[in-house]
Amino acid sequence: VIVARTRQELARARRDLGERTLGLVPTMGALHEGHLSLVDIARAEATAVAVSIFVNPLQFGPSEDFARYPRDEQRDLALLEARGTDLAFIPTVDEMYPRQPVITVTPGKMGDRLCGAFRPGHFEGVLTVVAKLFGLFRPDVAVFGQKDLQQLVLIRRMVQDLELGPTVRGAPIVREPDGLAMSSRNAYLSPEERRQAVGLHGALQRGHEVYAGGEKSAATVVRAMRDALAAFALLQPQYVEMVNPDTLERVERAEGGNVLALAVFCGRTRLIDNSVLP
Ligand code: PAF
């Protein structure tokens, strides 16, 4: 894997790819099997694969975990090498933001729902850095995980509304054997928190069960999910919702294609998960 640390090195490496098509996987590092599944998808869709590793300060709130977000470049690079990545871009904050950006990408009201309601400015930070990465890489395809559902929906919409170019692919959530969705933030969990974190997936499964039983009211499905979470002393829900997959608006009627989405504090760690109704 070729490592570029500056925009200039990246521009050179990008030029050297010549006519090859490029699949980009933007990440914040601390890579796990979920990220590596995105690399596999990028490789299936393009003839060269690039991964960016950048913990983006713009998308963290003042009381969030920017400083302690896990960073392990050597391990990340070994994993990317093993998975056949062609190019890794690992800029510093000063390299990525030589000046404080004045022009940013704002998500509008779709950014105020779900996670956006609790993380003001988060999606503006995400969209701004992703737009910059698209400008730097000019990828043909960009791959994002479905675990960050709102992020994926907003990036798709940004690419359409601003004609940014790449085809955006969403990748299925990769789970631990007990059902916990893989996340770099799982590393924060104590052993007891890790045991109880399975409750997020349990609540989604409960939602599926109630829906499969014929329930038509979204509120009733959501109530059953909240009851399932309440069995875990360390889990504190921030939101539990059934939403339309395109608009992220809350729905009243439980229907196939709608998404069950939740954000839950497990101790001090905020975890999210979601699942589409069949
Ligand atoms: O999903 C992430 O890791 C980040 O939000 C992303 C897309 C790399 C932007 O910083």
Coordinates of C-alpha atoms and ligand atoms in Angstrom, one line a residue:
V1 CA 0.0 0.0 0.0
I2 CA 1.3 3.4 -1.0
V3 CA 1.0 5.9 1.9
A4 CA 0.3 9.6 1.1
R5 CA 0.5 12.1 4.0
T6 CA 0.2 15.4 2.1
R7 CA -2.3 16.6 -0.5
Q8 CA 0.7 16.9 -2.9
E9 CA 1.7 13.2 -2.3
L10 CA -1.9 12.2 -2.8
A11 CA -2.2 14.2 -6.1
R12 CA 0.9 12.4 -7.4
A13 CA -0.3 8.9 -6.3
R14 CA -3.7 9.7 -7.8
R15 CA -2.1 10.7 -11.1
D16 CA 0.0 7.5 -11.1
L17 CA -3.2 5.4 -11.0
G18 CA -3.7 6.6 -14.6
E19 CA -6.8 5.1 -16.3
R20 CA -7.7 2.8 -13.4
T21 CA -11.1 3.4 -11.8
L22 CA -10.9 4.4 -8.1
G23 CA -13.0 3.2 -5.2
L24 CA -12.6 5.3 -2.1
V25 CA -13.3 4.2 1.5
P26 CA -13.2 7.2 3.9
T27 CA -12.5 6.1 7.5
M28 CA -11.3 7.5 10.8
G29 CA -9.0 4.5 11.3
A30 CA -9.2 2.0 14.2
L31 CA -10.2 -0.3 11.5
H32 CA -12.3 -3.4 12.1
E33 CA -13.9 -6.0 9.9
G34 CA -16.8 -3.6 9.1
H35 CA -14.3 -1.2 7.4
L36 CA -12.5 -4.1 5.7
S37 CA -15.8 -5.2 4.2
L38 CA -16.0 -1.7 2.6
V39 CA -12.6 -2.2 1.1
D40 CA -13.7 -5.5 -0.4
I41 CA -16.8 -3.8 -2.0
A42 CA -14.6 -1.0 -3.3
R43 CA -12.3 -3.5 -4.8
A44 CA -15.1 -5.4 -6.5
E45 CA -16.4 -2.1 -8.1
A46 CA -13.1 -0.4 -9.1
T47 CA -9.7 -1.4 -10.3
A48 CA -7.9 0.6 -7.6
V49 CA -8.8 1.1 -3.9
A50 CA -7.9 4.0 -1.7
V51 CA -8.6 4.4 2.0
S52 CA -8.4 7.7 3.9
I53 CA -7.6 7.6 7.6
F54 CA -8.4 10.9 9.3
V55 CA -10.1 11.6 12.6
N56 CA -12.0 14.7 11.5
P57 CA -12.1 17.3 14.3
L58 CA -15.0 19.2 12.5
Q59 CA -17.5 16.4 13.2
F60 CA -16.9 16.1 17.0
G61 CA -18.7 18.3 19.5
P62 CA -16.7 20.0 22.3
S63 CA -17.6 17.3 24.9
E64 CA -17.2 14.4 22.5
D65 CA -14.3 11.9 22.1
F66 CA -12.0 13.5 19.5
A67 CA -9.0 13.5 21.8
R68 CA -9.4 9.9 22.9
Y69 CA -10.7 8.4 19.7
P70 CA -8.6 5.2 19.1
R71 CA -5.6 5.7 16.8
D72 CA -3.3 2.8 15.6
E73 CA -1.8 3.6 12.3
Q74 CA 0.6 0.7 12.1
R75 CA -2.1 -1.9 12.7
D76 CA -4.5 -0.1 10.3
L77 CA -1.9 -0.2 7.5
A78 CA -1.1 -3.9 8.1
L79 CA -4.8 -4.7 7.8
L80 CA -5.2 -2.5 4.6
E81 CA -2.1 -4.2 3.1
A82 CA -3.5 -7.6 3.8
R83 CA -6.8 -6.6 2.2
G84 CA -5.1 -5.4 -1.0
T85 CA -5.5 -1.6 -0.7
D86 CA -3.5 0.4 -3.2
L87 CA -3.4 3.8 -1.6
A88 CA -3.8 5.1 1.9
F89 CA -4.1 8.8 2.7
I90 CA -3.2 9.8 6.3
P91 CA -3.1 13.5 6.6
T92 CA -2.6 15.6 9.8
V93 CA -5.3 18.1 10.8
D94 CA -3.2 21.0 9.5
E95 CA -2.7 19.2 6.2
M96 CA -6.4 18.6 5.8
Y97 CA -7.4 22.0 7.0
P98 CA -4.6 24.4 6.1
R99 CA -7.1 27.1 6.9
Q100 CA -10.2 27.0 9.0
P101 CA -12.9 26.3 6.4
V102 CA -15.3 29.2 5.8
I103 CA -17.4 27.4 3.2
T104 CA -19.0 24.2 4.6
V105 CA -21.7 21.8 3.5
T106 CA -24.8 21.9 5.7
P107 CA -27.3 19.1 5.6
G108 CA -30.4 21.2 6.2
K109 CA -33.4 19.7 8.0
M110 CA -32.4 16.1 7.2
G111 CA -29.4 16.8 9.5
D112 CA -31.6 17.7 12.4
R113 CA -33.2 14.3 12.8
L114 CA -32.0 11.2 14.6
C115 CA -28.3 11.6 15.6
G116 CA -28.3 15.1 14.2
A117 CA -30.8 16.2 16.9
F118 CA -28.2 15.3 19.6
R119 CA -25.0 16.1 17.8
P120 CA -25.3 19.7 16.5
G121 CA -22.8 20.4 13.8
H122 CA -21.8 16.7 13.4
F123 CA -23.2 16.1 9.9
E124 CA -21.9 19.5 8.7
G125 CA -18.5 18.3 9.7
V126 CA -19.0 14.9 8.1
L127 CA -20.3 16.3 4.8
T128 CA -17.6 19.0 4.6
V129 CA -14.7 16.5 5.0
V130 CA -16.3 14.0 2.7
A131 CA -16.8 16.7 0.0
K132 CA -13.1 17.6 0.5
L133 CA -12.1 13.9 0.1
F134 CA -14.1 13.7 -3.0
G135 CA -12.3 16.7 -4.4
L136 CA -8.9 15.3 -3.5
F137 CA -9.5 11.8 -4.7
R138 CA -12.0 12.3 -7.5
P139 CA -13.2 8.7 -6.9
D140 CA -15.5 6.7 -9.2
V141 CA -17.1 4.9 -6.3
A142 CA -17.2 5.7 -2.6
V143 CA -18.3 3.1 0.0
F144 CA -19.9 3.8 3.4
G145 CA -21.3 1.5 6.1
Q146 CA -25.0 1.3 6.7
K147 CA -24.5 1.4 10.4
D148 CA -24.1 5.2 10.1
L149 CA -27.4 5.3 8.2
Q150 CA -28.0 9.0 8.5
Q151 CA -24.5 9.7 7.3
L152 CA -25.0 7.5 4.3
V153 CA -28.4 9.0 3.4
L154 CA -27.0 12.6 3.7
I155 CA -23.9 11.8 1.6
R156 CA -26.0 10.2 -1.1
R157 CA -28.2 13.4 -1.1
M158 CA -25.1 15.7 -1.1
V159 CA -23.7 13.9 -4.2
Q160 CA -27.0 14.2 -6.0
D161 CA -27.8 17.8 -5.0
L162 CA -24.2 19.1 -5.7
E163 CA -23.4 16.7 -8.6
L164 CA -20.2 15.6 -6.9
G165 CA -19.6 12.6 -9.2
P166 CA -19.0 9.3 -7.4
T167 CA -21.4 6.5 -7.1
V168 CA -22.2 6.0 -3.4
R169 CA -22.5 2.4 -2.2
G170 CA -23.9 1.4 1.2
A171 CA -22.5 -1.7 2.8
P172 CA -24.3 -4.1 5.2
I173 CA -23.6 -3.8 8.9
V174 CA -21.0 -6.3 10.1
R175 CA -21.7 -7.8 13.5
E176 CA -19.9 -9.6 16.3
P177 CA -21.0 -13.2 16.9
D178 CA -23.4 -12.0 19.6
G179 CA -25.0 -9.4 17.3
L180 CA -23.3 -6.2 18.4
A181 CA -22.6 -4.0 15.4
M182 CA -18.9 -3.5 14.8
S183 CA -17.7 0.0 15.8
S184 CA -14.4 1.5 16.7
R185 CA -16.1 2.9 19.8
N186 CA -16.8 -0.7 21.1
A187 CA -13.2 -0.5 22.3
Y188 CA -14.4 2.0 25.0
L189 CA -16.7 -0.6 26.6
S190 CA -15.8 -2.3 30.0
P191 CA -16.3 -6.1 30.0
E192 CA -19.8 -5.6 31.7
E193 CA -20.8 -2.8 29.3
R194 CA -19.7 -5.1 26.4
R195 CA -21.9 -7.8 27.7
Q196 CA -24.9 -5.5 27.9
A197 CA -24.2 -3.8 24.6
V198 CA -25.8 -6.8 22.9
G199 CA -29.1 -5.2 24.1
L200 CA -29.1 -2.8 21.1
H201 CA -29.2 -5.7 18.6
G202 CA -31.7 -7.5 20.9
A203 CA -34.0 -4.5 20.7
L204 CA -33.8 -4.4 16.9
Q205 CA -34.7 -8.1 16.9
R206 CA -37.6 -7.5 19.2
G207 CA -38.8 -4.8 16.8
H208 CA -38.6 -7.3 13.9
E209 CA -40.5 -9.9 15.9
V210 CA -43.4 -7.6 16.9
Y211 CA -43.6 -6.4 13.2
A212 CA -43.5 -10.0 11.9
G213 CA -46.4 -10.7 14.4
G214 CA -48.5 -8.3 12.3
E215 CA -48.2 -5.1 14.3
K216 CA -49.0 -2.1 12.1
S217 CA -48.3 0.7 14.6
A218 CA -44.8 2.1 14.5
A219 CA -45.3 3.4 18.1
T220 CA -46.1 0.0 19.4
V221 CA -43.1 -1.6 17.7
V222 CA -40.9 1.2 19.2
R223 CA -42.4 0.7 22.6
A224 CA -41.5 -3.0 22.5
M225 CA -38.0 -2.1 21.5
R226 CA -37.7 0.3 24.5
D227 CA -39.0 -2.4 26.8
A228 CA -36.4 -4.7 25.5
L229 CA -33.7 -2.1 26.2
A230 CA -35.0 -1.5 29.7
A231 CA -33.9 -5.0 30.7
F232 CA -30.3 -3.8 30.6
A233 CA -29.3 -1.6 33.5
L234 CA -26.3 0.0 31.8
L235 CA -28.3 1.0 28.6
Q236 CA -29.8 4.4 28.4
P237 CA -31.6 5.1 25.1
Q238 CA -31.2 8.5 23.4
Y239 CA -33.6 7.8 20.6
V240 CA -35.5 4.7 19.3
E241 CA -37.4 5.4 16.1
M242 CA -39.0 3.9 13.0
V243 CA -38.2 6.1 10.0
N244 CA -38.5 6.3 6.3
P245 CA -35.2 5.2 4.7
D246 CA -35.0 8.1 2.3
T247 CA -36.3 11.1 4.2
L248 CA -35.4 9.8 7.8
E249 CA -38.8 11.2 8.8
R250 CA -40.6 9.3 11.6
V251 CA -43.4 7.1 10.3
E252 CA -46.7 6.1 11.9
R253 CA -47.3 2.9 10.1
A254 CA -45.0 -0.1 10.4
E255 CA -44.2 -1.2 6.8
G256 CA -41.5 -3.2 5.0
G257 CA -38.6 -0.9 3.9
N258 CA -38.9 1.3 7.0
V259 CA -35.8 1.4 9.3
L260 CA -35.6 0.8 13.0
A261 CA -32.9 3.1 14.3
L262 CA -31.6 3.6 17.8
A263 CA -28.8 5.5 19.7
V264 CA -28.1 4.2 23.2
F265 CA -25.6 5.1 25.9
C266 CA -23.9 2.1 27.2
G267 CA -22.2 3.6 30.3
R268 CA -20.6 6.7 28.9
T269 CA -20.2 5.3 25.3
R270 CA -22.8 6.2 22.7
L271 CA -23.6 3.4 20.4
I272 CA -25.9 3.3 17.3
D273 CA -27.5 0.6 15.3
N274 CA -30.3 0.1 12.8
S275 CA -32.1 -2.5 10.7
V276 CA -34.4 -2.4 7.7
L277 CA -37.8 -4.1 8.1
P278 CA -38.3 -6.8 5.4
Ligands
PAF1 O1 -17.9 7.2 9.2 C1 -16.8 7.7 9.4 O2 -15.8 7.1 9.8 C2 -16.6 9.2 9.2 O3 -17.8 9.9 9.6 C3 -16.2 9.6 7.8 C4 -17.2 9.2 6.8 C5 -14.8 9.0 7.5 C6 -16.0 11.2 7.7 O4 -15.0 11.6 8.6

